[in-house]
Amino acid sequence: MNLQKQVMDKMKAAMKAKDTIALQALRAVKSAFLLAKTSTGVQAELTEEQELKIIQKQVKQRKDSAAIFIKQNRQDLADPELAEIAVLEQFLPEALSEEIIEEAVLATIKKIGASGMKDMGKVMGMVSKELSGQADGKIISTLVKKNLM
């Protein structure tokens, strides 16, 4: 079952349960799916990878917002963002641990013979593609920097 169908099913369940937080998050994802479909000009179906990237982007936006709200001591605004993150994360694959990500980074560095920070872009690109949807870009970046220095 594709992610769009799962989002629609969860949206219906949220409507019946009158769960406004979940409904708001799911409507935002549905809107992002529709926008991505129509932005190409062709009514093509999104691939699962594209769907995952859209959901990851939605989660990242909410994390950034929540961090700003917490920094400004506005927990009342941060709580709904954090609740929406929990709703959206159920559609994402299980996140990998830092150890597994670091193993992938080290393997990629060895594979391409990266020797310094000048090769960071190559390593980041390959690792990000390999672990797409399973690892946060910030964690990958931090581990690549650590291992290339």
Coordinates of N, CA, C and O in Angstrom, one line a residue:
M1 N 0.8 -1.2 0.0 CA 0.0 0.0 0.0 C 0.9 1.2 0.0 O 1.8 1.4 0.8
N2 N 0.6 2.2 -0.9 CA 1.5 3.3 -1.0 C 1.2 4.3 0.1 O 0.2 4.3 0.8
L3 N 2.1 5.2 0.3 CA 2.0 6.2 1.5 C 0.8 7.1 1.3 O 0.2 7.4 2.3
Q4 N 0.5 7.5 0.1 CA -0.7 8.4 -0.1 C -2.0 7.7 0.4 O -2.8 8.4 1.1
K5 N -2.1 6.5 0.1 CA -3.3 5.7 0.6 C -3.3 5.6 2.1 O -4.3 5.8 2.7
Q6 N -2.1 5.3 2.7 CA -2.0 5.2 4.1 C -2.4 6.6 4.8 O -3.1 6.6 5.8
V7 N -1.9 7.7 4.2 CA -2.2 9.0 4.8 C -3.7 9.3 4.7 O -4.3 9.7 5.7
M8 N -4.3 8.9 3.6 CA -5.8 9.1 3.5 C -6.5 8.3 4.5 O -7.5 8.8 5.1
D9 N -6.1 7.0 4.7 CA -6.8 6.2 5.7 C -6.7 6.7 7.1 O -7.6 6.8 7.8
K10 N -5.5 7.2 7.4 CA -5.2 7.8 8.7 C -6.0 9.1 8.9 O -6.5 9.4 10.0
M11 N -6.1 9.8 7.8 CA -6.9 11.1 7.8 C -8.3 10.8 8.1 O -8.9 11.5 9.0
K12 N -8.9 9.8 7.5 CA -10.3 9.4 7.8 C -10.5 9.0 9.2 O -11.4 9.4 9.9
A13 N -9.5 8.2 9.7 CA -9.6 7.8 11.1 C -9.5 9.0 12.1 O -10.2 9.1 13.1
A14 N -8.6 10.0 11.7 CA -8.5 11.2 12.6 C -9.7 12.0 12.5 O -10.1 12.6 13.6
M15 N -10.4 12.1 11.4 CA -11.6 12.8 11.3 C -12.7 12.2 12.2 O -13.4 12.9 12.9
K16 N -12.8 10.9 12.1 CA -13.8 10.2 13.0 C -13.5 10.3 14.5 O -14.4 10.5 15.3
A17 N -12.2 10.3 14.8 CA -11.8 10.4 16.2 C -11.7 11.9 16.7 O -11.5 12.2 17.8
K18 N -12.0 12.8 15.7 CA -11.9 14.3 16.0 C -10.5 14.7 16.6 O -10.4 15.5 17.5
D19 N -9.5 14.1 16.0 CA -8.1 14.3 16.4 C -7.6 15.5 15.6 O -7.0 15.2 14.5
T20 N -7.7 16.7 16.1 CA -7.3 17.9 15.2 C -5.8 18.0 14.9 O -5.5 18.4 13.8
I21 N -5.0 17.6 15.9 CA -3.5 17.6 15.6 C -3.1 16.7 14.5 O -2.5 17.1 13.6
A22 N -3.6 15.4 14.6 CA -3.3 14.5 13.5 C -3.9 14.9 12.2 O -3.2 14.8 11.2
L23 N -5.1 15.4 12.2 CA -5.7 15.8 11.0 C -5.0 17.0 10.4 O -4.8 17.0 9.1
Q24 N -4.5 17.9 11.1 CA -3.7 19.0 10.6 C -2.5 18.5 9.9 O -2.1 19.0 8.8
A25 N -1.7 17.6 10.6 CA -0.5 17.1 10.0 C -0.7 16.3 8.8 O 0.0 16.5 7.8
L26 N -1.8 15.5 8.8 CA -2.1 14.7 7.6 C -2.6 15.5 6.4 O -2.2 15.2 5.3
R27 N -3.3 16.5 6.7 CA -3.8 17.4 5.6 C -2.6 18.1 5.0 O -2.5 18.3 3.8
A28 N -1.6 18.5 5.8 CA -0.4 19.2 5.3 C 0.4 18.2 4.4 O 0.9 18.6 3.3
V29 N 0.5 17.0 4.7 CA 1.2 16.0 3.9 C 0.4 15.7 2.6 O 1.0 15.7 1.5
K30 N -0.9 15.6 2.7 CA -1.7 15.4 1.5 C -1.6 16.6 0.6 O -1.4 16.4 -0.6
S31 N -1.6 17.8 1.1 CA -1.4 19.0 0.3 C 0.0 19.0 -0.4 O 0.1 19.3 -1.5
A32 N 1.0 18.6 0.4 CA 2.4 18.5 -0.2 C 2.5 17.4 -1.3 O 3.1 17.7 -2.3
F33 N 1.8 16.3 -1.1 CA 1.7 15.3 -2.2 C 1.1 15.9 -3.5 O 1.6 15.7 -4.6
L34 N -0.1 16.5 -3.3 CA -0.8 17.1 -4.4 C 0.1 18.2 -5.1 O 0.1 18.2 -6.4
L35 N 0.7 19.0 -4.3 CA 1.6 20.0 -4.9 C 2.8 19.4 -5.7 O 3.1 19.9 -6.8
A36 N 3.4 18.3 -5.2 CA 4.5 17.7 -5.9 C 4.0 17.0 -7.2 O 4.7 17.1 -8.2
K37 N 2.8 16.5 -7.1 CA 2.2 15.8 -8.3 C 2.0 16.9 -9.4 O 2.3 16.6 -10.6
T38 N 1.4 18.0 -9.1 CA 1.1 19.0 -10.1 C 2.2 19.9 -10.5 O 2.1 20.6 -11.5
S39 N 3.3 20.0 -9.7 CA 4.4 20.9 -10.0 C 5.1 20.4 -11.3 O 5.7 21.3 -11.9
T40 N 5.1 19.2 -11.6 CA 5.8 18.7 -12.8 C 5.0 19.0 -14.0 O 5.5 18.9 -15.1
G41 N 3.7 19.3 -13.9 CA 2.8 19.6 -15.0 C 2.2 18.3 -15.5 O 1.2 18.4 -16.3
V42 N 2.7 17.2 -15.2 CA 2.1 15.9 -15.6 C 1.5 15.3 -14.4 O 2.1 15.3 -13.3
Q43 N 0.3 14.7 -14.5 CA -0.3 14.1 -13.4 C 0.3 12.7 -13.2 O -0.4 11.7 -13.2
A44 N 1.6 12.6 -13.0 CA 2.2 11.3 -12.8 C 2.1 10.9 -11.3 O 2.0 11.8 -10.4
E45 N 2.2 9.7 -11.0 CA 2.2 9.2 -9.7 C 3.6 9.4 -9.1 O 4.6 9.3 -9.7
L46 N 3.6 9.7 -7.8 CA 4.8 9.9 -7.1 C 5.4 8.5 -6.7 O 4.7 7.6 -6.4
T47 N 6.7 8.4 -6.8 CA 7.4 7.2 -6.4 C 7.4 7.1 -4.8 O 7.2 8.2 -4.2
E48 N 7.7 6.0 -4.3 CA 7.7 5.8 -2.8 C 8.8 6.7 -2.3 O 8.7 7.3 -1.2
E49 N 9.9 6.8 -3.0 CA 11.1 7.6 -2.5 C 10.7 9.1 -2.4 O 11.0 9.8 -1.5
Q50 N 9.9 9.6 -3.4 CA 9.5 11.0 -3.4 C 8.5 11.2 -2.3 O 8.5 12.2 -1.6
E51 N 7.6 10.2 -2.0 CA 6.7 10.4 -0.9 C 7.4 10.4 0.4 O 7.1 11.3 1.3
L52 N 8.4 9.6 0.6 CA 9.2 9.6 1.8 C 9.9 11.0 2.0 O 9.9 11.5 3.1
K53 N 10.5 11.5 0.9 CA 11.1 12.8 1.0 C 10.2 13.9 1.4 O 10.5 14.8 2.2
I54 N 9.0 13.8 0.9 CA 8.0 14.8 1.3 C 7.6 14.8 2.7 O 7.6 15.8 3.4
I55 N 7.4 13.6 3.2 CA 7.1 13.4 4.7 C 8.3 13.8 5.5 O 8.1 14.5 6.5
Q56 N 9.5 13.5 5.1 CA 10.7 13.9 5.9 C 10.8 15.4 5.9 O 11.2 15.9 6.9
K57 N 10.5 16.0 4.8 CA 10.5 17.5 4.8 C 9.5 18.1 5.8 O 9.8 19.0 6.5
Q58 N 8.3 17.5 5.8 CA 7.3 18.0 6.7 C 7.8 17.8 8.2 O 7.6 18.7 9.0
V59 N 8.4 16.7 8.5 CA 8.9 16.4 9.8 C 10.0 17.4 10.2 O 10.0 18.0 11.3
K60 N 10.9 17.7 9.2 CA 12.0 18.6 9.5 C 11.5 20.0 9.7 O 11.9 20.7 10.7
Q61 N 10.5 20.4 9.0 CA 9.9 21.8 9.2 C 9.3 21.9 10.6 O 9.5 22.9 11.3
R62 N 8.6 20.8 11.0 CA 8.0 20.9 12.4 C 9.1 20.8 13.5 O 9.0 21.5 14.5
K63 N 10.2 20.1 13.2 CA 11.3 20.0 14.2 C 11.9 21.4 14.3 O 12.2 21.9 15.4
D64 N 12.2 22.0 13.2 CA 12.7 23.4 13.2 C 11.8 24.4 13.9 O 12.3 25.2 14.8
S65 N 10.6 24.3 13.6 CA 9.6 25.2 14.3 C 9.6 25.0 15.8 O 9.6 25.9 16.6
A66 N 9.5 23.7 16.2 CA 9.5 23.4 17.6 C 10.7 23.9 18.3 O 10.7 24.4 19.4
A67 N 11.9 23.7 17.7 CA 13.1 24.2 18.3 C 13.1 25.7 18.5 O 13.6 26.2 19.5
I68 N 12.6 26.4 17.5 CA 12.5 27.9 17.7 C 11.6 28.2 18.8 O 11.9 29.1 19.6
F69 N 10.4 27.6 18.9 CA 9.4 27.9 19.9 C 10.0 27.6 21.3 O 9.8 28.3 22.2
I70 N 10.7 26.5 21.4 CA 11.3 26.1 22.7 C 12.4 27.1 23.1 O 12.5 27.5 24.3
K71 N 13.2 27.5 22.1 CA 14.2 28.5 22.4 C 13.6 29.8 22.9 O 14.2 30.5 23.7
Q72 N 12.4 30.2 22.4 CA 11.7 31.4 22.8 C 10.8 31.2 24.0 O 10.0 32.0 24.3
N73 N 11.0 30.0 24.7 CA 10.1 29.7 25.9 C 8.6 29.7 25.5 O 7.8 30.2 26.3
R74 N 8.3 29.2 24.4 CA 6.9 29.1 24.0 C 6.5 27.6 23.9 O 6.2 27.1 22.8
Q75 N 6.5 26.9 25.0 CA 6.1 25.5 25.0 C 4.7 25.3 24.5 O 4.4 24.2 23.9
D76 N 3.8 26.3 24.7 CA 2.4 26.1 24.2 C 2.4 26.0 22.7 O 1.5 25.4 22.1
L77 N 3.3 26.6 22.0 CA 3.4 26.5 20.5 C 4.2 25.3 20.1 O 4.0 24.8 19.0
A78 N 5.2 24.9 20.9 CA 6.0 23.8 20.5 C 5.3 22.4 20.7 O 5.5 21.5 19.8
D79 N 4.4 22.3 21.6 CA 3.7 21.0 21.9 C 2.9 20.5 20.7 O 3.1 19.3 20.3
P80 N 2.1 21.4 20.0 CA 1.4 20.9 18.8 C 2.4 20.4 17.7 O 2.1 19.4 17.0
E81 N 3.5 21.1 17.5 CA 4.5 20.8 16.5 C 5.0 19.4 16.8 O 5.2 18.5 15.9
L82 N 5.4 19.2 18.1 CA 5.9 17.9 18.5 C 4.9 16.7 18.3 O 5.3 15.6 18.0
A83 N 3.7 17.0 18.6 CA 2.6 16.0 18.4 C 2.4 15.7 16.9 O 2.2 14.5 16.6
E84 N 2.5 16.7 16.1 CA 2.4 16.4 14.6 C 3.6 15.6 14.2 O 3.5 14.8 13.3
I85 N 4.8 15.8 14.7 CA 6.0 15.1 14.4 C 5.7 13.6 14.6 O 6.0 12.7 13.8
A86 N 5.1 13.3 15.8 CA 4.8 11.9 16.2 C 3.9 11.3 15.2 O 4.0 10.1 14.8
V87 N 2.9 12.0 14.7 CA 1.9 11.5 13.8 C 2.6 11.2 12.4 O 2.4 10.1 11.9
L88 N 3.5 12.1 12.0 CA 4.1 11.9 10.7 C 5.2 10.8 10.7 O 5.4 10.2 9.7
E89 N 5.9 10.7 11.8 CA 7.0 9.7 11.9 C 6.5 8.3 11.7 O 7.3 7.4 11.4
Q90 N 5.2 8.0 11.9 CA 4.7 6.6 11.8 C 4.8 6.2 10.3 O 4.7 5.0 10.0
F91 N 4.9 7.1 9.4 CA 5.0 6.8 7.9 C 6.4 6.6 7.5 O 6.6 6.2 6.3
L92 N 7.4 7.0 8.3 CA 8.8 6.9 7.9 C 9.4 5.5 8.4 O 8.9 5.0 9.4
P93 N 10.4 5.0 7.6 CA 11.0 3.8 8.0 C 11.8 4.0 9.3 O 12.1 5.2 9.7
E94 N 12.1 3.0 10.0 CA 12.8 3.0 11.3 C 14.2 3.7 11.1 O 14.9 3.4 10.1
A95 N 14.5 4.7 11.9 CA 15.7 5.4 11.8 C 16.9 4.5 12.2 O 16.8 3.8 13.1
L96 N 18.0 4.7 11.5 CA 19.2 3.9 11.8 C 19.9 4.5 13.0 O 19.9 5.7 13.2
S97 N 20.7 3.6 13.7 CA 21.4 4.1 14.8 C 22.7 4.8 14.3 O 23.1 4.6 13.2
E98 N 23.3 5.7 15.2 CA 24.5 6.4 14.7 C 25.6 5.4 14.4 O 26.4 5.7 13.5
E99 N 25.7 4.3 15.1 CA 26.8 3.3 14.8 C 26.7 2.8 13.3 O 27.6 2.7 12.6
I100 N 25.4 2.5 12.9 CA 25.2 1.9 11.6 C 25.5 3.0 10.6 O 26.1 2.7 9.5
I101 N 25.1 4.2 10.8 CA 25.3 5.3 9.9 C 26.8 5.5 9.8 O 27.4 5.7 8.7
E102 N 27.6 5.5 10.9 CA 29.0 5.7 10.9 C 29.7 4.6 10.1 O 30.6 4.8 9.3
E103 N 29.2 3.3 10.2 CA 29.8 2.2 9.4 C 29.6 2.5 7.9 O 30.5 2.3 7.1
A104 N 28.4 3.0 7.5 CA 28.2 3.3 6.1 C 29.1 4.5 5.7 O 29.6 4.4 4.5
V105 N 29.3 5.5 6.5 CA 30.2 6.6 6.2 C 31.6 6.1 6.0 O 32.2 6.4 5.0
L106 N 32.1 5.3 6.9 CA 33.4 4.7 6.8 C 33.6 3.9 5.6 O 34.6 4.0 4.9
A107 N 32.6 3.1 5.3 CA 32.7 2.2 4.1 C 32.7 3.0 2.8 O 33.5 2.7 1.9
T108 N 32.0 4.1 2.8 CA 31.9 5.0 1.6 C 33.3 5.7 1.5 O 33.8 5.8 0.3
I109 N 33.8 6.2 2.6 CA 35.1 6.9 2.5 C 36.2 6.0 2.0 O 37.0 6.4 1.1
K110 N 36.2 4.7 2.5 CA 37.1 3.7 2.0 C 36.9 3.4 0.5 O 37.9 3.3 -0.3
K111 N 35.7 3.3 0.1 CA 35.3 2.9 -1.2 C 35.8 3.9 -2.3 O 36.3 3.6 -3.3
I112 N 35.6 5.2 -2.0 CA 36.0 6.2 -2.9 C 37.3 6.8 -2.7 O 37.8 7.7 -3.4
G113 N 38.0 6.4 -1.6 CA 39.3 6.9 -1.3 C 39.4 8.3 -0.9 O 40.3 9.1 -1.2
A114 N 38.3 8.8 -0.2 CA 38.3 10.2 0.3 C 39.4 10.4 1.3 O 39.7 9.6 2.2
S115 N 40.0 11.6 1.2 CA 41.2 11.9 2.0 C 41.0 13.1 2.8 O 41.8 13.3 3.7
G116 N 40.1 14.0 2.5 CA 40.0 15.2 3.3 C 38.6 15.9 3.1 O 37.7 15.3 2.5
M117 N 38.5 17.1 3.6 CA 37.2 17.8 3.6 C 36.8 18.1 2.1 O 35.7 18.3 1.8
K118 N 37.8 18.1 1.2 CA 37.5 18.4 -0.2 C 36.6 17.3 -0.8 O 35.8 17.5 -1.8
D119 N 36.6 16.1 -0.2 CA 35.7 15.0 -0.7 C 34.4 14.9 0.1 O 33.7 13.9 -0.1
M120 N 34.1 15.8 1.0 CA 32.9 15.7 1.8 C 31.7 15.6 0.9 O 30.8 14.8 1.2
G121 N 31.6 16.4 -0.1 CA 30.4 16.4 -1.0 C 30.1 15.1 -1.6 O 29.0 14.6 -1.7
K122 N 31.2 14.4 -2.1 CA 31.0 13.1 -2.7 C 30.5 12.1 -1.7 O 29.6 11.3 -2.0
V123 N 31.2 12.1 -0.5 CA 30.8 11.1 0.5 C 29.4 11.4 1.0 O 28.6 10.5 1.1
M124 N 29.0 12.7 1.2 CA 27.7 13.0 1.7 C 26.6 12.5 0.6 O 25.6 11.9 1.0
G125 N 26.9 12.8 -0.6 CA 26.0 12.4 -1.7 C 25.7 10.9 -1.7 O 24.6 10.4 -1.8
M126 N 26.8 10.1 -1.7 CA 26.7 8.7 -1.7 C 26.0 8.1 -0.5 O 25.1 7.2 -0.6
V127 N 26.4 8.6 0.7 CA 25.8 8.1 1.9 C 24.3 8.5 2.0 O 23.5 7.6 2.4
S128 N 24.0 9.7 1.7 CA 22.6 10.2 1.7 C 21.7 9.3 0.8 O 20.6 9.0 1.1
K129 N 22.3 9.0 -0.4 CA 21.5 8.2 -1.4 C 21.3 6.8 -0.8 O 20.2 6.3 -0.9
E130 N 22.4 6.3 -0.3 CA 22.3 4.9 0.2 C 21.3 4.7 1.4 O 20.6 3.8 1.5
L131 N 21.3 5.7 2.3 CA 20.5 5.7 3.5 C 19.3 6.6 3.4 O 18.7 6.9 4.5
S132 N 18.8 6.9 2.2 CA 17.7 7.8 2.1 C 16.5 7.3 2.9 O 16.1 6.2 2.8
G133 N 16.0 8.3 3.7 CA 14.8 8.0 4.5 C 15.1 7.3 5.8 O 14.2 7.2 6.6
Q134 N 16.3 6.9 6.0 CA 16.6 6.2 7.3 C 17.6 6.9 8.2 O 17.8 6.5 9.3
A135 N 18.1 8.0 7.7 CA 19.1 8.8 8.5 C 18.9 10.3 8.2 O 18.6 10.7 7.1
D136 N 19.1 11.0 9.3 CA 18.9 12.5 9.2 C 20.2 13.1 8.6 O 21.3 12.6 8.9
G137 N 20.0 14.0 7.7 CA 21.2 14.6 7.0 C 22.2 15.3 8.0 O 23.4 15.3 7.7
K138 N 21.7 15.8 9.1 CA 22.6 16.5 10.0 C 23.5 15.5 10.7 O 24.7 15.7 10.9
I139 N 23.0 14.3 11.0 CA 23.8 13.2 11.6 C 24.8 12.7 10.6 O 26.0 12.6 11.0
I140 N 24.4 12.5 9.4 CA 25.3 12.1 8.3 C 26.5 13.1 8.2 O 27.6 12.8 8.1
S141 N 26.1 14.4 8.1 CA 27.1 15.5 7.9 C 28.1 15.5 9.0 O 29.3 15.6 8.8
T142 N 27.6 15.4 10.3 CA 28.5 15.4 11.4 C 29.4 14.2 11.4 O 30.6 14.4 11.6
L143 N 29.0 13.0 11.1 CA 29.8 11.9 11.0 C 30.8 11.9 9.9 O 32.0 11.5 10.0
V144 N 30.4 12.5 8.7 CA 31.3 12.6 7.6 C 32.5 13.6 8.0 O 33.6 13.3 7.8
K145 N 32.1 14.7 8.6 CA 33.1 15.7 9.0 C 34.1 15.1 10.0 O 35.3 15.2 9.9
K146 N 33.5 14.4 11.0 CA 34.4 13.7 12.0 C 35.4 12.7 11.4 O 36.5 12.7 11.8
N147 N 34.9 12.0 10.4 CA 35.8 10.9 9.9 C 36.7 11.4 8.8 O 37.6 10.7 8.4
L148 N 36.4 12.6 8.2 CA 37.3 13.1 7.2 C 38.4 14.0 7.7 O 39.4 14.3 7.0
M149 N 38.3 14.4 9.0 CA 39.3 15.2 9.6 C 40.5 14.4 10.0 O 40.6 13.3 10.3

